[in-house]
Amino acid sequence: MLHTFVALVQDKPGVLTRVASLFRRLNINIVSLTVGESERADVSRMTIVCEAPDHAAHRIRASLYKLEITVDVDEVGRADAVIRELCLVKIAAGPKTRSQIFELANVFRARVVDLAPESVMLEMTGAASKIEGLIQVLTESGYTILEVSRTGRMAMRRGHHTSRVLKALGTPDPDHHDEKLFHEKPHADEILPNEFAEGEG
Amino acid sequence: MLHTFVALVQDKPGVLTRVASLFRRLNINIVSLTVGESERADVSRMTIVCEAPDHAAHRIRASLYKLEITVDVDEVGRADAVIRELCLVKIAAGPKTRSQIFELANVFRARVVDLAPESVMLEMTGAASKIEGLIQVLTESGYTILEVSRTGRMAMRRGHHTSRVLKALGTPDPDHHDEKLFHEKPHADEILPNEFAEGEG
């Protein structure tokens, strides 16, 4: 069974090693993992999808939580979260076959991000099944897929969910206006990653 | 300086641990990492962005290549690749403030993926600077950002690039139909020196 964990971890060297070794030790295979910036400059957000028996979920969550670098962990199910993935697909296509690919892209709401004399690159976001749908249609239509790159699933709870994740970060909960409970709400300049100013990308 | 590596690795348990420990050993900080499926069922594709001095790029590439789980490694510069990232942002917004967020979303070509009585979730793809632009505008407009989740950068070379990555995978090149040429994993010293280093910002 697939489990999706969202972990907020300190942005320190070696964090990835710690998390990866944990799963290795538990003998659980990671299906996909993404690490990126979160709403706080010093905290990274990981979405980890792993294949594990149902009863193991608690143990994984507890083990993740026990790592000293972990700020919080949440397990999200398919029902209550938006789960999206980004995919880049490069297809061999010349001027004659290009327009058919554009039509398919339109149906799947994929965007053309690069066009070369002999290839087209599409970008698509969506659930894993939608991405696999596009790849299958392209393959079955006889196109040669040159490269596929997928980010792996990223999850976020639907609605104004004041999970423990948010509480740990001090996000104000609109139902409880006692701001003192959430005294650590970050300032704007704390939220914005510094690298924006450095013009790196 | 930021370096972006695309590594094709065998889809086996412990792969992530191997890669993460390698960077830990080299004492190089991973800025972002994504692992997902590639065009081959038994091969995963990683995009690793790391902060390292310019002269270290060769060493990182060679070290990655030396891992037995590695099928191939490519270093891509900003000039010759499409570099995209997926971001989900949840913003506190009620019925009155929602429409202003929709307008901003439109400008940034972000999509509304969830709507709740007190929050809106946007999905956006693009370069890191574009994503940071949206977050900055939202923050400066006075909105409370509840959650941000980013996949980290994913890179793919522009055009019909028959990189060694593709050759190693045996992808047919329309110009050279001799499949025999594409069966062997090249030697480590064959892929060095890095001929693409000049194209980098």
XYZ file of C-alpha atoms in Angstrom:
402
model
C 0.000 0.000 0.000
C 1.248 3.498 -0.788
C 1.690 5.988 2.035
C 2.400 9.672 1.614
C 4.238 11.557 4.334
C 4.871 15.271 4.469
C 7.825 16.064 6.686
C 9.103 19.471 7.676
C 12.794 19.234 8.367
C 15.547 21.651 9.259
C 17.457 22.885 6.243
C 20.859 21.483 7.252
C 23.508 19.432 5.468
C 22.974 15.711 5.946
C 19.209 15.859 6.384
C 18.598 13.781 3.297
C 21.084 11.145 4.439
C 19.293 10.863 7.767
C 15.887 10.396 6.161
C 17.115 8.027 3.468
C 18.998 5.850 5.990
C 15.926 5.727 8.208
C 13.869 4.178 5.411
C 16.739 1.868 4.575
C 16.892 0.718 8.203
C 13.136 0.145 8.320
C 13.561 -1.788 5.067
C 10.920 0.294 3.348
C 11.243 1.263 -0.283
C 10.819 4.937 -1.171
C 8.722 5.246 -4.317
C 9.310 8.944 -4.724
C 10.775 11.787 -2.744
C 10.860 15.515 -3.272
C 12.652 18.054 -1.105
C 12.200 21.732 -1.596
C 11.810 24.990 0.196
C 8.817 25.596 2.438
C 7.153 28.749 3.751
C 10.041 29.179 6.195
C 13.584 29.887 5.091
C 15.198 27.467 7.547
C 12.774 24.604 7.003
C 12.598 22.249 4.016
C 9.489 20.336 3.101
C 9.712 16.738 1.950
C 6.991 14.631 0.422
C 7.870 10.967 0.738
C 5.801 8.292 -0.971
C 6.620 4.774 0.159
C 5.330 1.293 -0.328
C 4.609 -0.244 3.071
C 2.044 -2.435 4.788
C -0.812 -0.569 6.433
C 0.305 -1.328 9.977
C 3.778 0.135 9.326
C 2.533 3.688 8.781
C 2.547 4.568 12.493
C 6.033 3.246 12.919
C 7.341 5.219 9.935
C 5.695 8.375 11.185
C 7.044 7.924 14.695
C 10.533 7.140 13.411
C 10.544 10.207 11.198
C 9.358 12.309 14.092
C 12.113 11.012 16.339
C 14.856 12.355 14.057
C 16.206 15.480 15.686
C 16.129 17.365 12.402
C 12.367 16.851 12.029
C 10.084 19.777 12.802
C 6.865 17.885 12.093
C 5.402 14.964 10.165
C 1.977 14.506 8.669
C 0.548 11.555 6.825
C -1.879 12.518 4.102
C -4.343 10.232 2.399
C -5.569 10.580 -1.131
C -9.021 11.727 -0.023
C -8.004 14.812 1.883
C -5.050 16.131 -0.070
C -4.102 17.605 -3.406
C -1.459 15.286 -4.832
C 0.374 16.610 -7.876
C 3.435 15.760 -9.835
C 5.394 17.623 -12.493
C 6.553 15.812 -15.598
C 8.716 16.834 -18.548
C 8.471 14.643 -21.661
C 10.630 15.000 -24.751
C 9.172 13.457 -27.898
C 10.823 12.964 -31.279
C 8.723 14.966 -33.743
C 9.404 16.858 -36.923
C 7.327 19.597 -38.576
C 4.812 17.073 -39.921
C 3.987 15.233 -36.717
C 4.235 18.204 -34.405
C 0.656 19.404 -34.749
C -0.749 16.052 -33.625
C 1.319 16.300 -30.485
C 0.022 19.820 -29.877
C -3.530 18.461 -30.082
C -2.800 15.736 -27.561
C -1.076 18.275 -25.312
C -4.194 20.395 -25.450
C -6.416 17.547 -24.323
C -4.143 16.720 -21.414
C -3.581 20.413 -20.587
C 0.115 19.966 -21.104
C 2.244 22.956 -22.132
C 4.839 23.046 -24.859
C 8.028 24.285 -23.195
C 10.573 23.617 -25.934
C 10.501 23.114 -29.656
C 13.441 21.977 -31.765
C 13.604 20.814 -35.407
C 13.313 17.180 -34.345
C 11.754 17.264 -30.904
C 9.037 18.763 -28.749
C 9.129 19.043 -24.964
C 5.909 19.036 -22.978
C 5.352 19.966 -19.357
C 2.429 18.494 -17.473
C 1.219 18.593 -13.909
C -1.380 16.359 -12.352
C -1.962 13.107 -10.591
C 0.399 10.263 -11.466
C -2.367 8.496 -13.396
C -2.916 11.508 -15.663
C 0.801 11.698 -16.449
C 0.915 7.999 -17.188
C -2.137 8.488 -19.405
C -0.323 11.035 -21.585
C 2.775 8.857 -21.857
C 0.681 5.842 -22.783
C -1.262 7.720 -25.465
C 1.973 9.067 -26.951
C 3.564 5.623 -27.012
C 0.486 3.950 -28.480
C 0.256 6.625 -31.160
C 3.697 5.556 -32.318
C 5.777 8.476 -31.094
C 9.289 7.912 -29.794
C 9.628 9.225 -26.284
C 13.196 10.426 -25.869
C 13.222 11.440 -22.246
C 10.845 11.495 -19.298
C 11.580 13.299 -16.059
C 9.149 13.274 -13.145
C 9.406 15.047 -9.820
C 7.563 12.446 -7.796
C 4.359 13.208 -5.929
C 3.924 16.297 -3.837
C 1.048 16.482 -1.353
C -0.795 19.249 0.459
C -3.917 18.925 2.597
C -7.055 20.474 1.187
C -8.763 23.370 2.900
C -7.626 25.540 5.736
C -6.197 22.576 7.565
C -4.553 23.512 10.815
C -2.561 20.356 11.064
C 0.135 19.826 13.609
C 2.475 20.810 10.817
C 0.990 24.281 10.678
C 0.772 24.592 14.440
C 4.403 23.707 14.771
C 5.153 26.512 12.357
C 3.019 28.930 14.287
C 0.551 29.622 11.489
C -2.451 31.502 12.883
C -5.620 29.430 13.107
C -8.670 31.596 12.237
C -10.863 29.714 14.705
C -8.635 30.584 17.642
C -7.649 34.184 17.498
C -5.421 34.094 20.524
C -2.266 35.108 18.705
C -0.185 34.474 21.805
C -0.506 30.770 21.191
C 1.205 31.284 17.879
C 3.845 33.770 18.914
C 6.352 32.445 16.407
C 4.582 33.545 13.254
C 7.396 34.338 10.840
C 7.917 37.767 9.356
C 7.686 38.317 5.626
C 11.422 38.615 5.150
C 11.858 35.383 7.040
C 9.516 33.585 4.683
C 11.098 34.818 1.493
C 14.103 32.774 0.552
C 17.201 34.903 0.439
C 18.289 33.452 -2.848
C 15.620 35.459 -4.646
C 17.641 38.590 -4.026
C 20.743 36.927 -5.371
C 19.040 36.368 -8.701
C 19.870 32.705 -8.894
C 17.545 30.327 -10.526
C 27.756 28.411 -7.432
C 24.800 26.225 -8.258
C 25.299 23.056 -10.272
C 22.532 20.911 -11.695
C 23.135 17.209 -12.251
C 20.782 14.789 -13.936
C 21.543 11.235 -12.853
C 19.952 8.070 -14.150
C 20.097 5.446 -11.436
C 18.854 1.926 -11.012
C 15.500 1.754 -9.275
C 16.638 -0.233 -6.222
C 16.196 0.144 -2.471
C 18.982 2.174 -0.926
C 19.778 4.248 -4.007
C 18.837 7.470 -2.296
C 20.999 6.626 0.720
C 23.969 6.056 -1.580
C 23.545 9.377 -3.362
C 22.811 11.342 -0.198
C 25.848 9.880 1.620
C 28.048 10.658 -1.351
C 27.206 14.351 -1.122
C 27.603 14.214 2.644
C 31.066 12.689 2.219
C 32.076 15.303 -0.344
C 30.766 17.875 2.144
C 28.540 19.442 -0.477
C 25.117 20.782 0.401
C 22.191 19.607 -1.718
C 19.916 22.553 -2.451
C 17.166 20.443 -3.956
C 16.656 16.907 -5.108
C 13.885 15.169 -6.982
C 13.643 11.480 -7.775
C 11.001 10.102 -10.049
C 10.348 7.614 -12.773
C 12.105 7.961 -16.123
C 11.364 6.629 -19.598
C 12.545 3.199 -18.467
C 10.726 1.143 -15.838
C 13.874 0.033 -14.008
C 15.641 3.383 -14.052
C 14.904 6.432 -11.878
C 15.871 9.926 -12.840
C 17.232 12.346 -10.266
C 17.796 16.034 -10.622
C 20.237 17.227 -7.995
C 20.952 20.911 -7.483
C 23.907 21.606 -5.244
C 25.930 24.533 -4.084
C 29.581 23.896 -4.848
C 32.654 25.747 -6.078
C 33.141 25.653 -9.818
C 36.165 23.346 -9.666
C 34.219 20.749 -7.664
C 31.752 19.973 -10.459
C 34.049 17.458 -12.141
C 34.671 15.648 -8.897
C 30.949 15.441 -8.107
C 30.159 14.150 -11.561
C 32.904 11.541 -11.469
C 31.936 10.444 -7.948
C 28.295 10.064 -8.944
C 29.330 8.091 -11.973
C 31.458 5.768 -9.892
C 28.483 4.580 -7.841
C 27.567 1.151 -9.152
C 23.863 2.041 -9.183
C 24.466 4.924 -11.611
C 23.533 4.404 -15.245
C 24.627 7.851 -16.377
C 25.216 11.411 -15.207
C 24.847 14.666 -17.058
C 25.535 18.172 -15.866
C 23.219 20.752 -17.349
C 23.729 24.474 -17.376
C 21.014 27.056 -17.333
C 21.577 28.062 -20.959
C 20.929 24.716 -22.574
C 18.197 23.198 -20.447
C 14.582 23.684 -19.461
C 14.606 24.020 -15.675
C 11.211 23.878 -14.028
C 9.826 23.473 -10.584
C 6.340 22.733 -9.272
C 4.981 24.700 -6.353
C 1.795 24.442 -4.314
C 0.867 27.499 -2.230
C -2.020 27.661 0.223
C -3.211 31.166 1.024
C -5.699 32.266 3.690
C -8.542 33.923 1.768
C -12.270 34.281 2.276
C -14.961 35.082 -0.310
C -14.028 38.773 -0.370
C -10.317 38.471 -0.998
C -10.471 35.428 -3.245
C -10.997 37.264 -6.522
C -7.828 39.317 -6.072
C -5.879 36.111 -5.665
C -7.454 34.730 -8.837
C -6.259 37.829 -10.702
C -2.722 37.400 -9.445
C -2.869 33.695 -10.309
C -3.873 34.629 -13.830
C -0.907 36.932 -14.277
C 1.500 34.265 -13.030
C -0.296 31.514 -14.974
C -0.926 29.674 -11.749
C -3.902 27.331 -11.485
C -6.408 27.178 -8.653
C -6.392 23.550 -7.490
C -8.400 23.809 -4.275
C -10.897 26.219 -2.827
C -12.187 26.117 0.746
C -14.226 28.676 2.726
C -11.080 30.174 4.212
C -8.297 29.206 1.842
C -7.219 28.952 -1.774
C -4.543 26.610 -3.113
C -2.558 27.541 -6.216
C -0.345 25.374 -8.347
C 2.426 26.948 -10.359
C 5.255 25.684 -12.511
C 8.213 27.648 -13.730
C 11.701 28.746 -12.919
C 12.498 29.217 -9.247
C 12.565 33.002 -9.698
C 9.002 33.026 -11.069
C 7.747 30.999 -8.118
C 9.508 33.283 -5.688
C 7.983 36.227 -7.544
C 4.451 34.964 -6.907
C 5.172 34.275 -3.228
C 6.678 37.716 -2.816
C 3.737 39.491 -4.465
C 1.275 37.538 -2.288
C 3.188 38.366 0.867
C 3.590 42.031 -0.029
C -0.126 42.275 -0.834
C -0.791 41.304 2.777
C -1.995 37.750 2.304
C -1.163 35.096 4.850
C 0.628 32.206 3.220
C -0.341 29.079 5.112
C 1.773 26.499 3.352
C 4.313 26.322 0.545
C 5.530 23.071 -0.973
C 8.098 22.981 -3.763
C 9.446 20.023 -5.651
C 12.888 21.429 -6.244
C 14.274 22.021 -9.718
C 13.956 19.493 -12.517
C 16.125 19.852 -15.613
C 15.998 18.537 -19.169
C 18.263 19.486 -22.050
C 16.650 21.463 -24.831
C 16.320 20.097 -28.333
C 16.868 16.633 -29.684
C 19.936 16.212 -27.584
C 21.391 12.774 -28.021
C 23.377 13.065 -24.871
C 25.380 10.206 -23.571
C 22.528 9.723 -21.140
C 20.295 8.725 -24.013
C 22.983 6.705 -25.681
C 23.609 4.754 -22.499
C 19.921 3.945 -22.384
C 19.941 2.793 -25.968
C 17.353 5.301 -27.131
C 17.257 5.155 -30.903
C 18.741 8.203 -32.522
C 16.927 8.913 -35.788
C 20.170 9.966 -37.464
C 22.146 6.874 -36.517
C 20.238 3.647 -36.599
C 23.132 1.482 -35.587
C 21.803 0.252 -32.239
C 25.046 -1.493 -31.401
C 26.679 1.823 -30.688
C 24.374 2.464 -27.771
C 24.755 -0.611 -25.648
C 27.726 0.110 -23.471
C 27.983 2.327 -20.472
C 30.819 4.757 -21.252
C 33.888 4.794 -19.030
C 34.204 7.441 -16.346
C 37.101 9.199 -18.035
C 35.172 9.246 -21.291
C 32.535 11.561 -19.871
C 35.172 13.842 -18.393
C 36.096 16.594 -18.921
C 32.742 18.277 -18.834
C 32.264 19.853 -22.222
C 29.172 21.737 -21.110
C 30.714 23.732 -18.288
C 31.096 26.822 -20.455
C 27.385 27.250 -20.997
C 26.710 27.821 -17.352
C 25.712 30.977 -15.600
